[in-house]
Amino acid sequence: MPREMIRKFFPKRKCFVFDRPVSDRKLLVHIEDVPDDQLDGNFQMQCKAFCSYVFTHAKPKTLGEGITVTGGGLGTLAVAYVDTINSGAVPCLENAVMTLAERENSAAVEKAAAHYSEQMAQRLTLPTDTLQGLLEVHTACEREAIAVFMEHSFKDDKREFQMKLLVTCLSRSPS
């Protein structure tokens, strides 16, 4: 079943065969810690050929709504698919996208909340003369934080993560 699903979603494909990166099984267990110069020469050449092909021929990956997925997001989707296949289940795009959205939106909340805290610290001098002054600074910083969040968020259709951001901003604002 997984093979048919891969063929369905990837009708055009180019396959690469990789030699074992190291011959020592003890090193293979901790392959991520092995320096590049200790990797098998054939494996290194195969990796270069693979990377060259990807960089020159691969188009950006997009989801159904035309959302481009790159970098860490693509890695998250790949891990979700591999874990699902390894468990014997059929990969489901919706579940993988939910995992990606959770990760990306949590990071977006953190980034936006940090921006809010930074801006409040820079712009606000306590004690303020009036409550109005405090509210104006808070509102301006909150708007900027929302803009930062929107720039980095992903499929927050129900605005759950945006609400988490607002709650976080309120909890960080001076009372």
mmCIF file of C-alpha atoms in Angstrom:
data_model
loop_
_atom_site.group_PDB
_atom_site.id
_atom_site.type_symbol
_atom_site.label_atom_id
_atom_site.label_comp_id
_atom_site.label_asym_id
_atom_site.label_seq_id
_atom_site.Cartn_x
_atom_site.Cartn_y
_atom_site.Cartn_z
ATOM 1 C CA MET A 1 0.000 0.000 0.000
ATOM 2 C CA PRO A 2 2.692 2.639 0.829
ATOM 3 C CA ARG A 3 4.378 1.993 -2.537
ATOM 4 C CA GLU A 4 1.122 2.723 -4.387
ATOM 5 C CA MET A 5 0.620 5.907 -2.381
ATOM 6 C CA ILE A 6 4.140 7.080 -3.208
ATOM 7 C CA ARG A 7 3.507 6.394 -6.901
ATOM 8 C CA LYS A 8 0.210 8.281 -6.713
ATOM 9 C CA PHE A 9 1.710 11.393 -5.112
ATOM 10 C CA PHE A 10 5.020 11.246 -6.994
ATOM 11 C CA PRO A 11 4.213 10.131 -10.566
ATOM 12 C CA LYS A 12 7.587 11.425 -11.823
ATOM 13 C CA ARG A 13 10.533 10.348 -9.743
ATOM 14 C CA LYS A 14 14.274 9.841 -9.945
ATOM 15 C CA CYS A 15 15.790 7.226 -7.685
ATOM 16 C CA PHE A 16 19.262 7.298 -6.198
ATOM 17 C CA VAL A 17 21.132 4.377 -4.663
ATOM 18 C CA PHE A 18 23.528 5.118 -1.824
ATOM 19 C CA ASP A 19 26.345 2.892 -0.627
ATOM 20 C CA ARG A 20 26.683 2.417 3.107
ATOM 21 C CA PRO A 21 28.258 5.626 4.513
ATOM 22 C CA VAL A 22 30.714 3.699 6.737
ATOM 23 C CA SER A 23 31.699 0.048 6.917
ATOM 24 C CA ASP A 24 32.068 -0.072 10.710
ATOM 25 C CA ARG A 25 28.668 -0.935 12.255
ATOM 26 C CA LYS A 26 29.576 0.833 15.504
ATOM 27 C CA LEU A 27 30.044 4.086 13.595
ATOM 28 C CA LEU A 28 26.841 3.484 11.636
ATOM 29 C CA VAL A 29 24.805 3.556 14.859
ATOM 30 C CA HIS A 30 26.025 7.126 15.500
ATOM 31 C CA ILE A 31 26.333 8.229 11.872
ATOM 32 C CA GLU A 32 25.273 11.821 12.618
ATOM 33 C CA ASP A 33 28.447 12.234 14.730
ATOM 34 C CA VAL A 34 30.852 10.844 12.111
ATOM 35 C CA PRO A 35 32.958 13.601 10.477
ATOM 36 C CA ASP A 36 32.520 13.937 6.712
ATOM 37 C CA ASP A 37 36.135 12.979 6.036
ATOM 38 C CA GLN A 38 35.484 9.544 7.602
ATOM 39 C CA LEU A 39 32.553 8.779 5.286
ATOM 40 C CA ASP A 40 33.062 6.344 2.407
ATOM 41 C CA GLY A 41 34.279 8.077 -0.769
ATOM 42 C CA ASN A 42 31.576 6.503 -2.959
ATOM 43 C CA PHE A 43 28.905 7.593 -0.495
ATOM 44 C CA GLN A 44 30.218 11.168 -0.586
ATOM 45 C CA MET A 45 30.158 11.215 -4.410
ATOM 46 C CA GLN A 46 26.614 9.812 -4.417
ATOM 47 C CA CYS A 47 25.538 12.498 -1.949
ATOM 48 C CA LYS A 48 27.048 15.224 -4.133
ATOM 49 C CA ALA A 49 25.258 13.853 -7.206
ATOM 50 C CA PHE A 50 21.982 13.678 -5.283
ATOM 51 C CA CYS A 51 22.317 17.229 -3.929
ATOM 52 C CA SER A 52 23.286 18.548 -7.352
ATOM 53 C CA TYR A 53 20.197 16.947 -8.875
ATOM 54 C CA VAL A 54 17.912 18.316 -6.157
ATOM 55 C CA PHE A 55 19.334 21.837 -6.372
ATOM 56 C CA THR A 56 19.053 21.989 -10.165
ATOM 57 C CA HIS A 57 15.845 20.039 -10.877
ATOM 58 C CA ALA A 58 13.593 20.031 -7.840
ATOM 59 C CA LYS A 59 10.721 22.481 -7.657
ATOM 60 C CA PRO A 60 9.563 23.907 -4.329
ATOM 61 C CA LYS A 61 7.132 21.580 -2.574
ATOM 62 C CA THR A 62 3.654 22.961 -2.084
ATOM 63 C CA LEU A 63 0.597 21.811 -0.223
ATOM 64 C CA GLY A 64 -2.893 21.706 -1.701
ATOM 65 C CA GLU A 65 -3.550 25.370 -0.950
ATOM 66 C CA GLY A 66 -0.395 26.460 -2.780
ATOM 67 C CA ILE A 67 1.546 26.952 0.454
ATOM 68 C CA THR A 68 5.274 26.452 -0.145
ATOM 69 C CA VAL A 69 7.011 24.135 2.313
ATOM 70 C CA THR A 70 10.783 24.407 2.708
ATOM 71 C CA GLY A 71 13.543 23.703 5.207
ATOM 72 C CA GLY A 72 12.460 22.527 8.624
ATOM 73 C CA GLY A 73 8.829 22.233 7.547
ATOM 74 C CA LEU A 74 9.740 19.830 4.780
ATOM 75 C CA GLY A 75 11.839 17.884 7.275
ATOM 76 C CA THR A 76 8.877 17.653 9.642
ATOM 77 C CA LEU A 77 6.668 16.317 6.843
ATOM 78 C CA ALA A 78 9.318 13.780 5.813
ATOM 79 C CA VAL A 79 9.738 12.504 9.382
ATOM 80 C CA ALA A 80 5.961 12.244 9.805
ATOM 81 C CA TYR A 81 5.658 10.243 6.573
ATOM 82 C CA VAL A 82 8.551 7.907 7.395
ATOM 83 C CA ASP A 83 7.268 7.302 10.936
ATOM 84 C CA THR A 84 3.813 6.517 9.571
ATOM 85 C CA ILE A 85 5.152 4.131 6.916
ATOM 86 C CA ASN A 86 7.439 2.426 9.451
ATOM 87 C CA SER A 87 4.461 1.853 11.742
ATOM 88 C CA GLY A 88 2.682 0.023 8.908
ATOM 89 C CA ALA A 89 0.043 2.702 8.373
ATOM 90 C CA VAL A 90 -0.725 4.647 5.207
ATOM 91 C CA PRO A 91 0.574 8.234 5.254
ATOM 92 C CA CYS A 92 -2.115 10.882 5.443
ATOM 93 C CA LEU A 93 -1.313 14.365 4.183
ATOM 94 C CA GLU A 94 -3.797 15.983 6.557
ATOM 95 C CA ASN A 95 -2.130 14.459 9.637
ATOM 96 C CA ALA A 96 1.321 15.452 8.433
ATOM 97 C CA VAL A 97 0.129 18.993 7.742
ATOM 98 C CA MET A 98 -1.408 19.184 11.229
ATOM 99 C CA THR A 99 1.951 18.169 12.716
ATOM 100 C CA LEU A 100 3.689 20.798 10.608
ATOM 101 C CA ALA A 101 1.166 23.497 11.544
ATOM 102 C CA GLU A 102 1.553 22.724 15.259
ATOM 103 C CA ARG A 103 5.326 23.016 15.036
ATOM 104 C CA GLU A 104 5.428 26.127 12.851
ATOM 105 C CA ASN A 105 2.736 27.962 14.792
ATOM 106 C CA SER A 106 4.272 27.204 18.182
ATOM 107 C CA ALA A 107 7.556 28.636 16.904
ATOM 108 C CA ALA A 108 5.707 31.654 15.463
ATOM 109 C CA VAL A 109 4.055 32.326 18.846
ATOM 110 C CA GLU A 110 7.445 32.199 20.589
ATOM 111 C CA LYS A 111 9.059 34.498 18.044
ATOM 112 C CA ALA A 112 6.187 37.002 18.168
ATOM 113 C CA ALA A 113 5.990 36.938 21.981
ATOM 114 C CA ALA A 114 9.734 37.571 22.195
ATOM 115 C CA HIS A 115 9.294 40.524 19.825
ATOM 116 C CA TYR A 116 6.494 41.868 22.008
ATOM 117 C CA SER A 117 8.587 41.606 25.188
ATOM 118 C CA GLU A 118 11.584 43.199 23.497
ATOM 119 C CA GLN A 119 9.567 46.122 22.159
ATOM 120 C CA MET A 120 7.760 46.697 25.455
ATOM 121 C CA ALA A 121 11.095 46.792 27.278
ATOM 122 C CA GLN A 122 12.496 49.300 24.767
ATOM 123 C CA ARG A 123 9.489 51.623 24.544
ATOM 124 C CA LEU A 124 8.016 51.597 28.017
ATOM 125 C CA THR A 125 9.438 53.512 30.951
ATOM 126 C CA LEU A 126 7.835 52.622 34.249
ATOM 127 C CA PRO A 127 6.130 54.169 36.021
ATOM 128 C CA THR A 128 4.061 55.648 33.204
ATOM 129 C CA ASP A 129 2.303 58.962 33.595
ATOM 130 C CA THR A 130 -1.061 57.561 32.592
ATOM 131 C CA LEU A 131 -2.797 54.281 31.981
ATOM 132 C CA GLN A 132 -3.482 55.547 28.464
ATOM 133 C CA GLY A 133 0.267 55.735 27.778
ATOM 134 C CA LEU A 134 0.715 52.127 28.891
ATOM 135 C CA LEU A 135 -2.209 50.976 26.739
ATOM 136 C CA GLU A 136 -0.881 52.795 23.669
ATOM 137 C CA VAL A 137 2.543 51.160 23.944
ATOM 138 C CA HIS A 138 0.955 47.762 24.641
ATOM 139 C CA THR A 139 -1.383 48.071 21.638
ATOM 140 C CA ALA A 140 1.427 49.100 19.278
ATOM 141 C CA CYS A 141 3.686 46.262 20.461
ATOM 142 C CA GLU A 142 0.817 43.769 20.277
ATOM 143 C CA ARG A 143 0.058 44.801 16.680
ATOM 144 C CA GLU A 144 3.703 44.296 15.741
ATOM 145 C CA ALA A 145 3.746 40.917 17.486
ATOM 146 C CA ILE A 146 0.662 39.844 15.531
ATOM 147 C CA ALA A 147 2.379 40.919 12.295
ATOM 148 C CA VAL A 148 5.449 38.842 13.227
ATOM 149 C CA PHE A 149 3.186 35.892 14.025
ATOM 150 C CA MET A 150 1.262 36.202 10.744
ATOM 151 C CA GLU A 151 4.527 36.293 8.803
ATOM 152 C CA HIS A 152 5.668 32.992 10.345
ATOM 153 C CA SER A 153 2.389 31.166 11.030
ATOM 154 C CA PHE A 154 0.984 28.331 8.963
ATOM 155 C CA LYS A 155 -2.655 27.282 8.566
ATOM 156 C CA ASP A 156 -3.881 28.812 11.820
ATOM 157 C CA ASP A 157 -7.395 28.813 10.360
ATOM 158 C CA LYS A 158 -9.158 28.739 13.729
ATOM 159 C CA ARG A 159 -6.729 31.332 15.140
ATOM 160 C CA GLU A 160 -5.900 29.085 18.085
ATOM 161 C CA PHE A 161 -2.240 30.033 18.042
ATOM 162 C CA GLN A 162 -2.993 33.706 17.484
ATOM 163 C CA MET A 163 -5.117 33.575 20.648
ATOM 164 C CA LYS A 164 -2.213 31.899 22.486
ATOM 165 C CA LEU A 165 -0.043 34.803 21.364
ATOM 166 C CA LEU A 166 -2.509 37.379 22.678
ATOM 167 C CA VAL A 167 -2.763 35.582 26.025
ATOM 168 C CA THR A 168 1.035 35.419 26.191
ATOM 169 C CA CYS A 169 1.323 39.146 25.418
ATOM 170 C CA LEU A 170 -1.211 39.994 28.115
ATOM 171 C CA SER A 171 0.628 37.854 30.644
ATOM 172 C CA ARG A 172 3.899 39.626 29.808
ATOM 173 C CA SER A 173 2.529 43.167 29.904
ATOM 174 C CA PRO A 174 3.048 45.190 33.083
ATOM 175 C CA SER A 175 -0.056 45.372 35.273
#
